[in-house]
Amino acid sequence: MSNSLIIGQYVPSDSFIHRLDPRTKITMIFLFVIFVFFANSAASYAWLTAFAVGIALATKIKIPFILRGLTPVWFLIIFTFILHLIVTKDGDILFQIFSFPVYSGGVIQGIAISFRFFLLILVTSLLTLTTTPIEITDAIESLLDPLKKIRFPVHELALMMSISLRFIPTLMQETEKISKAQASRGVDFKTGPVKDRIQAIVPLLVPLFVSAFKRAEDLAMAMEARGYQGGEGRTKLRELKIEKRDIFSFIIFGLVIIVLFLLRV
Amino acid sequence: MKLRAIDITLSGMFAALMAIGANITSFIVIGGVPITLTTFFCILAGLLLGSRLGSIAMIVYALIGLAGAPVFSKFSGGLSVIVSPTFGFILSYIIVAYVVGKIVEWKPSKRNFILAALIGFVINYVFGTNWMYFSYKYLAASDAISYSVAWSWMILPLPKDIILSILAGVLAPRLYKNINRNMIVLKDKSIA
């Protein structure tokens, strides 16, 4: 449980996609999300889908596993499709469901929009499936580096993300411990009227907050004691490096986008 | 913007607390409904850390969620959350913590703590619901979800969130005193 929290949705593997620099992946996915909205013909949708599925296959993650990760959003995709089926009134009436006429325009639009949804969700989830949150944190720090010029605390933000990721499992255990300790003193979290149960949150939260702040203080003191001076002149445990495969994938991506614009109507 | 080590650790820790708040139902069950305490924790972030650190903590929370850590409600996370209609609520936490912090920094009285918490709650609902409405309208490209329908979805959790916001306003001064008593670093400079 706590283990799955640190790595998030990450599935370890040694595929080409896994080994790409996280910055390459973030940039390409960001661009892909924008270009998905440019698709406007069946051919362009098919092209983007082929590309997205190609990447999904290249990750070497089992397809059922990827699809299972999409379960929370299946509802959204299907809901969007049905919405368009019922509401849009273009073209000819194809058939009727419970006296609701279904128009051909509705079917086409429904498919197009839910496909766009599907593409967006598939590609964005591929990032978090192949990259650990820590790698993404490093990449964000590096990508936002130019913002340091306007005195935006990029390094500090990345450090906060790492601290937060590190302490989520610890605080989870702490919460469990406190809730058990309070239950043994007779606090009832599970039964009784709603009012009582909302009140039962208080003896859980006060110790949790105090302990979280205490930990923050200890950590800050440890940092001060070791002479923490902010990001200036700090070296890194994990260095990011752009390699040949990153440049190669940027070229491929560029070609995909050019073809996309040729396929547009 | 100069951030001390304690500012960094406090914001990071509060982002971690948000993750606990989002999934507190795995520890306590209230009425069988999957409740989250994110709004509650977010208001507390503004009240306890102040506008600057509070909003930074919320940015950190949103970022680690988007980076794939399952910190949002129902242990969800990942970049695909951006497409979900409820993403507006996550964004609204940043504004909520900022505004709530500003109010109590302006005049830290017991009454203002509760007032700030309620204002924070209103911002959260207005921003989140509008985002939901517009994301259905543009992303799903459909007019079928009218403005009033979007709001009607929010009626169910409404009473619970009002009660929790008031509780946050009442609890914050108590927590603040308790934390201040236990900590050395913070004593010289007040945070709320």
Tab-separated table of C-alpha atoms in Angstrom:
chain	number	residue	atom	x	y	z
A	1	MET	CA	0.000	0.000	0.000
A	2	SER	CA	2.521	2.586	1.121
A	3	ASN	CA	4.876	1.270	-1.525
A	4	SER	CA	2.365	1.963	-4.282
A	5	LEU	CA	2.118	5.519	-2.996
A	6	ILE	CA	5.750	6.336	-3.627
A	7	ILE	CA	5.977	4.932	-7.122
A	8	GLY	CA	2.469	6.034	-8.018
A	9	GLN	CA	1.250	4.329	-11.171
A	10	TYR	CA	4.769	3.585	-12.373
A	11	VAL	CA	5.327	0.159	-13.918
A	12	PRO	CA	9.023	-0.729	-14.026
A	13	SER	CA	10.415	-1.984	-17.308
A	14	ASP	CA	13.398	-1.269	-19.545
A	15	SER	CA	11.547	-0.270	-22.706
A	16	PHE	CA	12.644	2.520	-25.018
A	17	ILE	CA	9.934	4.785	-23.623
A	18	HIS	CA	10.981	4.106	-20.033
A	19	ARG	CA	14.570	5.058	-20.779
A	20	LEU	CA	13.710	8.375	-22.441
A	21	ASP	CA	14.599	11.502	-20.529
A	22	PRO	CA	11.562	12.552	-18.454
A	23	ARG	CA	11.849	16.062	-19.922
A	24	THR	CA	11.490	14.661	-23.427
A	25	LYS	CA	8.392	12.762	-22.378
A	26	ILE	CA	6.771	15.729	-20.638
A	27	THR	CA	7.426	18.103	-23.554
A	28	MET	CA	6.144	15.668	-26.161
A	29	ILE	CA	3.019	14.797	-24.211
A	30	PHE	CA	2.296	18.466	-23.609
A	31	LEU	CA	2.552	19.119	-27.362
A	32	PHE	CA	0.510	16.024	-28.167
A	33	VAL	CA	-2.314	17.218	-25.905
A	34	ILE	CA	-2.407	20.489	-27.852
A	35	PHE	CA	-2.242	18.832	-31.277
A	36	VAL	CA	-5.054	16.399	-30.470
A	37	PHE	CA	-7.406	19.367	-30.727
A	38	PHE	CA	-6.216	20.004	-34.293
A	39	ALA	CA	-7.484	16.643	-35.525
A	40	ASN	CA	-10.687	17.154	-37.478
A	41	SER	CA	-11.024	14.293	-39.929
A	42	ALA	CA	-11.408	10.551	-39.603
A	43	ALA	CA	-7.954	10.072	-41.140
A	44	SER	CA	-6.264	12.457	-38.695
A	45	TYR	CA	-7.935	10.766	-35.717
A	46	ALA	CA	-6.889	7.377	-37.026
A	47	TRP	CA	-3.318	8.613	-37.493
A	48	LEU	CA	-3.076	9.973	-33.942
A	49	THR	CA	-4.639	6.822	-32.541
A	50	ALA	CA	-2.139	4.672	-34.431
A	51	PHE	CA	0.664	6.793	-32.980
A	52	ALA	CA	-0.697	6.648	-29.418
A	53	VAL	CA	-1.286	2.893	-29.591
A	54	GLY	CA	2.186	2.486	-31.075
A	55	ILE	CA	3.706	4.231	-28.050
A	56	ALA	CA	1.535	2.193	-25.695
A	57	LEU	CA	2.851	-0.995	-27.302
A	58	ALA	CA	6.420	0.310	-27.168
A	59	THR	CA	6.214	0.706	-23.386
A	60	LYS	CA	6.040	-3.124	-23.094
A	61	ILE	CA	3.393	-2.693	-20.391
A	62	LYS	CA	0.611	-5.251	-20.746
A	63	ILE	CA	-2.375	-3.727	-22.567
A	64	PRO	CA	-4.988	-4.943	-20.016
A	65	PHE	CA	-2.955	-3.201	-17.345
A	66	ILE	CA	-3.022	0.107	-19.223
A	67	LEU	CA	-6.745	-0.237	-19.811
A	68	ARG	CA	-7.368	-1.034	-16.153
A	69	GLY	CA	-5.655	2.229	-15.273
A	70	LEU	CA	-8.209	3.996	-17.436
A	71	THR	CA	-11.218	2.506	-15.591
A	72	PRO	CA	-12.123	5.672	-13.667
A	73	VAL	CA	-12.440	7.579	-16.925
A	74	TRP	CA	-14.261	4.974	-19.021
A	75	PHE	CA	-17.412	6.359	-17.488
A	76	LEU	CA	-16.534	9.828	-18.755
A	77	ILE	CA	-15.812	8.611	-22.283
A	78	ILE	CA	-19.018	6.598	-22.521
A	79	PHE	CA	-21.046	9.338	-20.878
A	80	THR	CA	-19.775	11.869	-23.436
A	81	PHE	CA	-20.637	9.500	-26.273
A	82	ILE	CA	-24.187	8.892	-25.057
A	83	LEU	CA	-24.681	12.594	-24.425
A	84	HIS	CA	-23.873	13.395	-28.054
A	85	LEU	CA	-25.954	10.497	-29.288
A	86	ILE	CA	-29.047	11.853	-27.578
A	87	VAL	CA	-28.585	15.600	-27.893
A	88	THR	CA	-27.030	16.324	-31.297
A	89	LYS	CA	-29.664	16.605	-34.001
A	90	ASP	CA	-27.815	16.697	-37.339
A	91	GLY	CA	-28.179	14.497	-40.394
A	92	ASP	CA	-30.580	11.627	-40.876
A	93	ILE	CA	-32.394	9.630	-38.227
A	94	LEU	CA	-30.611	6.302	-38.012
A	95	PHE	CA	-32.703	4.446	-35.436
A	96	GLN	CA	-34.585	4.982	-32.200
A	97	ILE	CA	-33.774	3.976	-28.630
A	98	PHE	CA	-36.793	4.203	-26.320
A	99	SER	CA	-38.406	6.807	-28.612
A	100	PHE	CA	-35.193	8.866	-28.656
A	101	PRO	CA	-34.286	9.431	-32.290
A	102	VAL	CA	-30.563	8.939	-32.966
A	103	TYR	CA	-29.142	11.101	-35.740
A	104	SER	CA	-26.145	10.229	-37.884
A	105	GLY	CA	-24.504	13.550	-36.974
A	106	GLY	CA	-24.777	12.633	-33.298
A	107	VAL	CA	-23.057	9.299	-33.843
A	108	ILE	CA	-20.200	10.902	-35.783
A	109	GLN	CA	-19.701	13.703	-33.294
A	110	GLY	CA	-20.041	11.339	-30.353
A	111	ILE	CA	-17.343	9.075	-31.740
A	112	ALA	CA	-15.038	12.011	-32.557
A	113	ILE	CA	-15.291	13.653	-29.132
A	114	SER	CA	-15.022	10.472	-27.108
A	115	PHE	CA	-12.038	9.466	-29.223
A	116	ARG	CA	-10.385	12.755	-28.422
A	117	PHE	CA	-11.020	12.062	-24.754
A	118	PHE	CA	-9.648	8.566	-25.065
A	119	LEU	CA	-6.478	9.806	-26.798
A	120	LEU	CA	-5.866	12.511	-24.203
A	121	ILE	CA	-6.307	10.131	-21.313
A	122	LEU	CA	-4.294	7.309	-22.866
A	123	VAL	CA	-1.289	9.469	-23.704
A	124	THR	CA	-1.237	11.379	-20.418
A	125	SER	CA	-1.488	8.164	-18.429
A	126	LEU	CA	1.427	6.736	-20.425
A	127	LEU	CA	3.659	9.424	-18.890
A	128	THR	CA	2.886	8.401	-15.333
A	129	LEU	CA	3.026	4.706	-16.214
A	130	THR	CA	6.583	4.972	-17.509
A	131	THR	CA	8.014	7.678	-15.249
A	132	THR	CA	8.269	7.779	-11.458
A	133	PRO	CA	6.993	10.878	-9.621
A	134	ILE	CA	10.567	11.582	-8.518
A	135	GLU	CA	11.799	11.601	-12.128
A	136	ILE	CA	8.966	13.950	-13.051
A	137	THR	CA	9.913	16.208	-10.145
A	138	ASP	CA	13.489	16.389	-11.439
A	139	ALA	CA	12.199	17.111	-14.929
A	140	ILE	CA	9.914	19.898	-13.695
A	141	GLU	CA	12.827	21.500	-11.872
A	142	SER	CA	14.931	21.391	-15.016
A	143	LEU	CA	12.156	22.539	-17.385
A	144	LEU	CA	11.144	25.465	-15.191
A	145	ASP	CA	14.760	26.547	-14.785
A	146	PRO	CA	14.335	29.706	-16.937
A	147	LEU	CA	11.774	30.954	-14.385
A	148	LYS	CA	14.607	31.388	-11.879
A	149	LYS	CA	15.386	34.627	-13.732
A	150	ILE	CA	12.136	36.140	-12.461
A	151	ARG	CA	12.977	34.807	-8.980
A	152	PHE	CA	10.410	32.030	-9.088
A	153	PRO	CA	11.529	29.422	-6.492
A	154	VAL	CA	11.934	26.491	-8.902
A	155	HIS	CA	14.446	24.549	-6.829
A	156	GLU	CA	12.430	25.008	-3.651
A	157	LEU	CA	9.261	23.830	-5.372
A	158	ALA	CA	10.970	20.644	-6.541
A	159	LEU	CA	12.351	20.073	-3.052
A	160	MET	CA	8.896	20.493	-1.545
A	161	MET	CA	7.538	17.928	-3.989
A	162	SER	CA	10.235	15.447	-2.960
A	163	ILE	CA	9.599	16.079	0.737
A	164	SER	CA	5.894	15.646	0.221
A	165	LEU	CA	6.321	12.386	-1.710
A	166	ARG	CA	8.698	11.106	0.952
A	167	PHE	CA	6.368	11.864	3.857
A	168	ILE	CA	3.006	10.732	2.490
A	169	PRO	CA	3.586	7.063	3.471
A	170	THR	CA	4.941	8.121	6.869
A	171	LEU	CA	1.922	10.300	7.595
A	172	MET	CA	-0.383	7.508	6.365
A	173	GLN	CA	1.085	5.141	8.963
A	174	GLU	CA	0.852	7.890	11.547
A	175	THR	CA	-2.851	8.419	10.784
A	176	GLU	CA	-3.498	4.718	11.134
A	177	LYS	CA	-1.638	4.585	14.436
A	178	ILE	CA	-3.466	7.625	15.840
A	179	SER	CA	-6.884	6.344	14.757
A	180	LYS	CA	-6.173	3.015	16.481
A	181	ALA	CA	-4.877	4.758	19.602
A	182	GLN	CA	-7.971	6.952	19.777
A	183	ALA	CA	-10.279	4.011	19.073
A	184	SER	CA	-8.735	2.175	22.019
A	185	ARG	CA	-9.621	5.214	24.140
A	186	GLY	CA	-13.223	4.870	23.010
A	187	VAL	CA	-13.502	7.252	20.056
A	188	ASP	CA	-16.000	5.766	17.650
A	189	PHE	CA	-15.282	6.488	13.992
A	190	LYS	CA	-17.606	3.924	12.487
A	191	THR	CA	-21.029	4.160	14.139
A	192	GLY	CA	-23.354	6.733	15.659
A	193	PRO	CA	-24.953	9.855	14.209
A	194	VAL	CA	-23.107	11.884	11.556
A	195	LYS	CA	-22.602	14.756	14.001
A	196	ASP	CA	-20.683	12.527	16.410
A	197	ARG	CA	-18.570	11.097	13.648
A	198	ILE	CA	-17.606	14.536	12.364
A	199	GLN	CA	-16.639	15.400	15.926
A	200	ALA	CA	-14.577	12.213	16.063
A	201	ILE	CA	-12.312	13.741	13.401
A	202	VAL	CA	-10.978	16.259	15.921
A	203	PRO	CA	-9.072	13.814	18.194
A	204	LEU	CA	-7.627	12.289	15.020
A	205	LEU	CA	-6.540	15.504	13.374
A	206	VAL	CA	-5.021	17.413	16.269
A	207	PRO	CA	-2.279	14.820	16.967
A	208	LEU	CA	-1.771	14.309	13.221
A	209	PHE	CA	-1.180	18.003	12.590
A	210	VAL	CA	1.025	18.406	15.628
A	211	SER	CA	3.160	15.453	14.569
A	212	ALA	CA	3.355	16.641	10.934
A	213	PHE	CA	4.503	20.091	12.035
A	214	LYS	CA	6.979	18.534	14.445
A	215	ARG	CA	8.432	16.469	11.615
A	216	ALA	CA	8.651	19.562	9.432
A	217	GLU	CA	10.540	21.335	12.181
A	218	ASP	CA	12.949	18.442	12.748
A	219	LEU	CA	13.646	18.245	9.048
A	220	ALA	CA	14.223	21.985	8.768
A	221	MET	CA	16.627	21.892	11.700
A	222	ALA	CA	18.505	18.972	10.147
A	223	MET	CA	18.745	20.937	6.897
A	224	GLU	CA	19.986	24.053	8.664
A	225	ALA	CA	22.519	22.006	10.625
A	226	ARG	CA	23.907	20.624	7.369
A	227	GLY	CA	24.194	24.118	5.973
A	228	TYR	CA	21.319	24.089	3.496
A	229	GLN	CA	21.628	27.259	1.414
A	230	GLY	CA	18.955	26.803	-1.239
A	231	GLY	CA	19.621	25.652	-4.766
A	232	GLU	CA	22.840	27.647	-5.279
A	233	GLY	CA	25.758	25.392	-6.128
A	234	ARG	CA	23.980	22.191	-5.146
A	235	THR	CA	24.924	19.004	-6.966
A	236	LYS	CA	22.431	16.338	-7.942
A	237	LEU	CA	22.099	12.667	-7.098
A	238	ARG	CA	20.219	11.972	-10.323
A	239	GLU	CA	21.541	13.860	-13.346
A	240	LEU	CA	19.273	14.258	-16.352
A	241	LYS	CA	20.924	13.877	-19.745
A	242	ILE	CA	19.560	14.304	-23.249
A	243	GLU	CA	20.792	11.406	-25.366
A	244	LYS	CA	20.525	10.259	-28.955
A	245	ARG	CA	17.272	8.445	-28.331
A	246	ASP	CA	15.668	11.675	-27.102
A	247	ILE	CA	16.628	13.548	-30.253
A	248	PHE	CA	15.483	10.578	-32.323
A	249	SER	CA	12.054	10.563	-30.678
A	250	PHE	CA	11.692	14.312	-31.168
A	251	ILE	CA	12.290	13.831	-34.908
A	252	ILE	CA	9.716	11.026	-35.055
A	253	PHE	CA	7.243	13.180	-33.151
A	254	GLY	CA	7.816	16.094	-35.535
A	255	LEU	CA	7.118	13.829	-38.515
A	256	VAL	CA	3.926	12.559	-36.879
A	257	ILE	CA	2.692	16.126	-36.428
A	258	ILE	CA	3.528	17.063	-40.045
A	259	VAL	CA	1.541	14.068	-41.302
A	260	LEU	CA	-1.296	15.080	-38.973
A	261	PHE	CA	-1.502	18.497	-40.608
A	262	LEU	CA	-1.483	16.884	-44.074
A	263	LEU	CA	-4.398	14.662	-43.053
A	264	ARG	CA	-6.482	17.559	-41.757
A	265	VAL	CA	-9.472	18.588	-43.832
B	1	MET	CA	10.942	35.266	-2.950
B	2	LYS	CA	13.076	33.975	-0.111
B	3	LEU	CA	12.077	30.670	1.424
B	4	ARG	CA	13.651	29.427	4.635
B	5	ALA	CA	14.227	25.726	5.264
B	6	ILE	CA	11.262	25.644	7.656
B	7	ASP	CA	9.010	27.204	4.978
B	8	ILE	CA	10.014	24.495	2.538
B	9	THR	CA	9.459	21.619	4.956
B	10	LEU	CA	6.150	23.013	6.218
B	11	SER	CA	4.722	23.428	2.711
B	12	GLY	CA	5.912	19.972	1.696
B	13	MET	CA	4.431	18.446	4.815
B	14	PHE	CA	1.102	20.190	4.298
B	15	ALA	CA	0.923	18.899	0.733
B	16	ALA	CA	1.425	15.424	2.213
B	17	LEU	CA	-1.347	16.119	4.749
B	18	MET	CA	-3.663	17.040	1.862
B	19	ALA	CA	-3.037	13.599	0.391
B	20	ILE	CA	-4.093	12.054	3.710
B	21	GLY	CA	-7.162	14.302	3.845
B	22	ALA	CA	-8.245	13.290	0.358
B	23	ASN	CA	-8.307	9.638	1.352
B	24	ILE	CA	-9.137	9.793	5.027
B	25	THR	CA	-12.117	7.527	4.360
B	26	SER	CA	-9.747	4.600	4.302
B	27	PHE	CA	-9.322	5.257	8.021
B	28	ILE	CA	-12.736	6.518	9.102
B	29	VAL	CA	-16.135	6.001	7.507
B	30	ILE	CA	-18.784	8.676	7.683
B	31	GLY	CA	-22.234	7.521	6.710
B	32	GLY	CA	-21.003	5.181	3.982
B	33	VAL	CA	-20.501	8.138	1.630
B	34	PRO	CA	-16.967	8.474	0.327
B	35	ILE	CA	-16.140	11.823	1.886
B	36	THR	CA	-12.947	13.731	1.420
B	37	LEU	CA	-11.504	16.299	3.739
B	38	THR	CA	-9.505	18.102	1.050
B	39	THR	CA	-11.483	21.349	1.270
B	40	PHE	CA	-11.182	21.190	5.041
B	41	PHE	CA	-7.420	20.600	4.935
B	42	CYS	CA	-6.977	23.244	2.269
B	43	ILE	CA	-8.762	25.859	4.396
B	44	LEU	CA	-6.550	24.815	7.305
B	45	ALA	CA	-3.495	25.300	5.081
B	46	GLY	CA	-4.523	28.899	4.488
B	47	LEU	CA	-5.357	29.458	8.149
B	48	LEU	CA	-2.221	27.870	9.614
B	49	LEU	CA	0.466	28.562	7.019
B	50	GLY	CA	-0.802	31.905	5.762
B	51	SER	CA	-1.497	33.027	2.215
B	52	ARG	CA	1.966	32.564	0.728
B	53	LEU	CA	3.013	29.180	2.119
B	54	GLY	CA	-0.565	27.899	2.059
B	55	SER	CA	-0.962	28.495	-1.640
B	56	ILE	CA	2.520	27.118	-2.353
B	57	ALA	CA	1.589	23.946	-0.458
B	58	MET	CA	-1.511	23.586	-2.625
B	59	ILE	CA	0.548	24.046	-5.813
B	60	VAL	CA	2.881	21.304	-4.584
B	61	TYR	CA	-0.122	19.062	-3.885
B	62	ALA	CA	-1.492	19.581	-7.401
B	63	LEU	CA	1.938	18.967	-8.941
B	64	ILE	CA	2.705	15.707	-7.133
B	65	GLY	CA	-0.775	14.505	-8.082
B	66	LEU	CA	-0.181	15.335	-11.730
B	67	ALA	CA	3.257	13.712	-11.501
B	68	GLY	CA	1.470	10.431	-10.818
B	69	ALA	CA	1.391	10.021	-7.046
B	70	PRO	CA	-2.097	8.811	-6.082
B	71	VAL	CA	-2.831	11.759	-3.825
B	72	PHE	CA	-6.205	12.917	-5.130
B	73	SER	CA	-9.456	11.458	-3.821
B	74	LYS	CA	-9.986	7.709	-4.314
B	75	PHE	CA	-6.207	7.378	-4.638
B	76	SER	CA	-6.297	8.768	-8.144
B	77	GLY	CA	-3.488	10.730	-9.714
B	78	GLY	CA	-1.572	11.131	-12.931
B	79	LEU	CA	-1.519	13.660	-15.691
B	80	SER	CA	-4.865	12.444	-17.069
B	81	VAL	CA	-6.597	14.140	-14.114
B	82	ILE	CA	-6.317	17.369	-16.142
B	83	VAL	CA	-9.061	16.150	-18.472
B	84	SER	CA	-11.416	15.208	-15.668
B	85	PRO	CA	-14.240	17.708	-15.015
B	86	THR	CA	-13.443	17.883	-11.307
B	87	PHE	CA	-9.914	19.198	-11.902
B	88	GLY	CA	-11.245	22.688	-11.180
B	89	PHE	CA	-11.618	21.810	-7.505
B	90	ILE	CA	-7.944	20.895	-7.286
B	91	LEU	CA	-6.991	24.213	-8.903
B	92	SER	CA	-9.377	26.130	-6.663
B	93	TYR	CA	-7.492	24.949	-3.546
B	94	ILE	CA	-4.605	27.223	-4.541
B	95	ILE	CA	-6.869	30.284	-4.621
B	96	VAL	CA	-8.774	29.176	-1.511
B	97	ALA	CA	-5.610	28.825	0.592
B	98	TYR	CA	-4.373	32.194	-0.647
B	99	VAL	CA	-7.585	34.123	0.064
B	100	VAL	CA	-8.217	32.408	3.402
B	101	GLY	CA	-4.656	33.198	4.455
B	102	LYS	CA	-4.980	36.830	3.397
B	103	ILE	CA	-8.144	37.296	5.473
B	104	VAL	CA	-6.669	35.987	8.711
B	105	GLU	CA	-3.390	37.820	8.116
B	106	TRP	CA	-5.387	41.022	7.803
B	107	LYS	CA	-7.150	40.554	11.127
B	108	PRO	CA	-6.574	37.365	13.128
B	109	SER	CA	-9.644	37.198	15.361
B	110	LYS	CA	-11.668	34.109	16.268
B	111	ARG	CA	-14.617	35.411	14.236
B	112	ASN	CA	-12.420	36.042	11.206
B	113	PHE	CA	-11.098	32.485	11.258
B	114	ILE	CA	-14.625	31.148	10.775
B	115	LEU	CA	-15.505	33.862	8.264
B	116	ALA	CA	-12.357	33.120	6.243
B	117	ALA	CA	-13.118	29.397	6.281
B	118	LEU	CA	-16.625	30.013	4.927
B	119	ILE	CA	-15.360	32.367	2.222
B	120	GLY	CA	-12.819	29.726	1.250
B	121	PHE	CA	-15.565	27.148	0.990
B	122	VAL	CA	-17.634	29.429	-1.275
B	123	ILE	CA	-14.648	30.067	-3.585
B	124	ASN	CA	-14.020	26.328	-3.773
B	125	TYR	CA	-17.597	25.605	-4.829
B	126	VAL	CA	-18.005	28.500	-7.260
B	127	PHE	CA	-14.684	27.887	-9.020
B	128	GLY	CA	-14.999	24.099	-9.064
B	129	THR	CA	-18.559	24.014	-10.323
B	130	ASN	CA	-17.939	26.618	-13.017
B	131	TRP	CA	-14.901	24.663	-14.184
B	132	MET	CA	-17.000	21.503	-14.285
B	133	TYR	CA	-19.679	23.247	-16.327
B	134	PHE	CA	-17.211	24.700	-18.823
B	135	SER	CA	-15.225	21.490	-19.129
B	136	TYR	CA	-18.406	19.659	-20.092
B	137	LYS	CA	-19.261	22.470	-22.452
B	138	TYR	CA	-15.927	22.734	-24.283
B	139	LEU	CA	-13.999	19.529	-23.688
B	140	ALA	CA	-16.997	17.271	-24.186
B	141	ALA	CA	-18.375	19.873	-26.624
B	142	SER	CA	-21.889	19.461	-25.383
B	143	ASP	CA	-24.613	21.790	-24.152
B	144	ALA	CA	-26.568	18.987	-22.535
B	145	ILE	CA	-25.299	19.762	-19.011
B	146	SER	CA	-26.905	23.077	-18.194
B	147	TYR	CA	-25.573	25.438	-15.567
B	148	SER	CA	-28.244	24.508	-13.069
B	149	VAL	CA	-27.659	20.776	-13.579
B	150	ALA	CA	-23.977	21.246	-12.775
B	151	TRP	CA	-24.918	23.028	-9.566
B	152	SER	CA	-27.534	20.450	-8.627
B	153	TRP	CA	-24.750	17.843	-8.402
B	154	MET	CA	-23.147	19.927	-5.704
B	155	ILE	CA	-26.198	20.035	-3.396
B	156	LEU	CA	-25.563	16.603	-1.903
B	157	PRO	CA	-22.131	17.297	-0.349
B	158	LEU	CA	-23.080	20.901	0.485
B	159	PRO	CA	-24.210	20.560	4.157
B	160	LYS	CA	-21.220	18.366	5.032
B	161	ASP	CA	-18.778	20.874	3.559
B	162	ILE	CA	-20.385	23.843	5.349
B	163	ILE	CA	-20.112	22.019	8.684
B	164	LEU	CA	-16.518	21.030	7.973
B	165	SER	CA	-15.575	24.584	6.988
B	166	ILE	CA	-16.948	25.954	10.249
B	167	LEU	CA	-15.111	23.184	12.080
B	168	ALA	CA	-11.896	24.227	10.303
B	169	GLY	CA	-12.431	27.815	11.438
B	170	VAL	CA	-13.007	26.710	15.041
B	171	LEU	CA	-10.190	24.187	15.055
B	172	ALA	CA	-7.488	26.354	13.488
B	173	PRO	CA	-6.779	28.667	16.489
B	174	ARG	CA	-6.658	25.611	18.760
B	175	LEU	CA	-4.278	23.784	16.436
B	176	TYR	CA	-2.191	26.883	16.041
B	177	LYS	CA	-1.753	27.259	19.788
B	178	ASN	CA	-0.976	23.571	20.174
B	179	ILE	CA	1.607	23.593	17.389
B	180	ASN	CA	3.233	26.778	18.578
B	181	ARG	CA	3.674	25.335	22.047
B	182	ASN	CA	5.487	22.324	20.628
B	183	MET	CA	7.795	24.069	18.224
B	184	ILE	CA	10.898	26.125	18.746
B	185	VAL	CA	11.627	27.429	15.270
B	186	LEU	CA	8.232	29.003	14.803
B	187	LYS	CA	8.148	30.808	18.100
B	188	ASP	CA	10.090	33.839	16.970
B	189	LYS	CA	7.906	34.495	13.949
B	190	SER	CA	4.149	33.968	13.834
B	191	ILE	CA	2.858	32.099	10.831
B	192	ALA	CA	-0.831	32.907	10.831
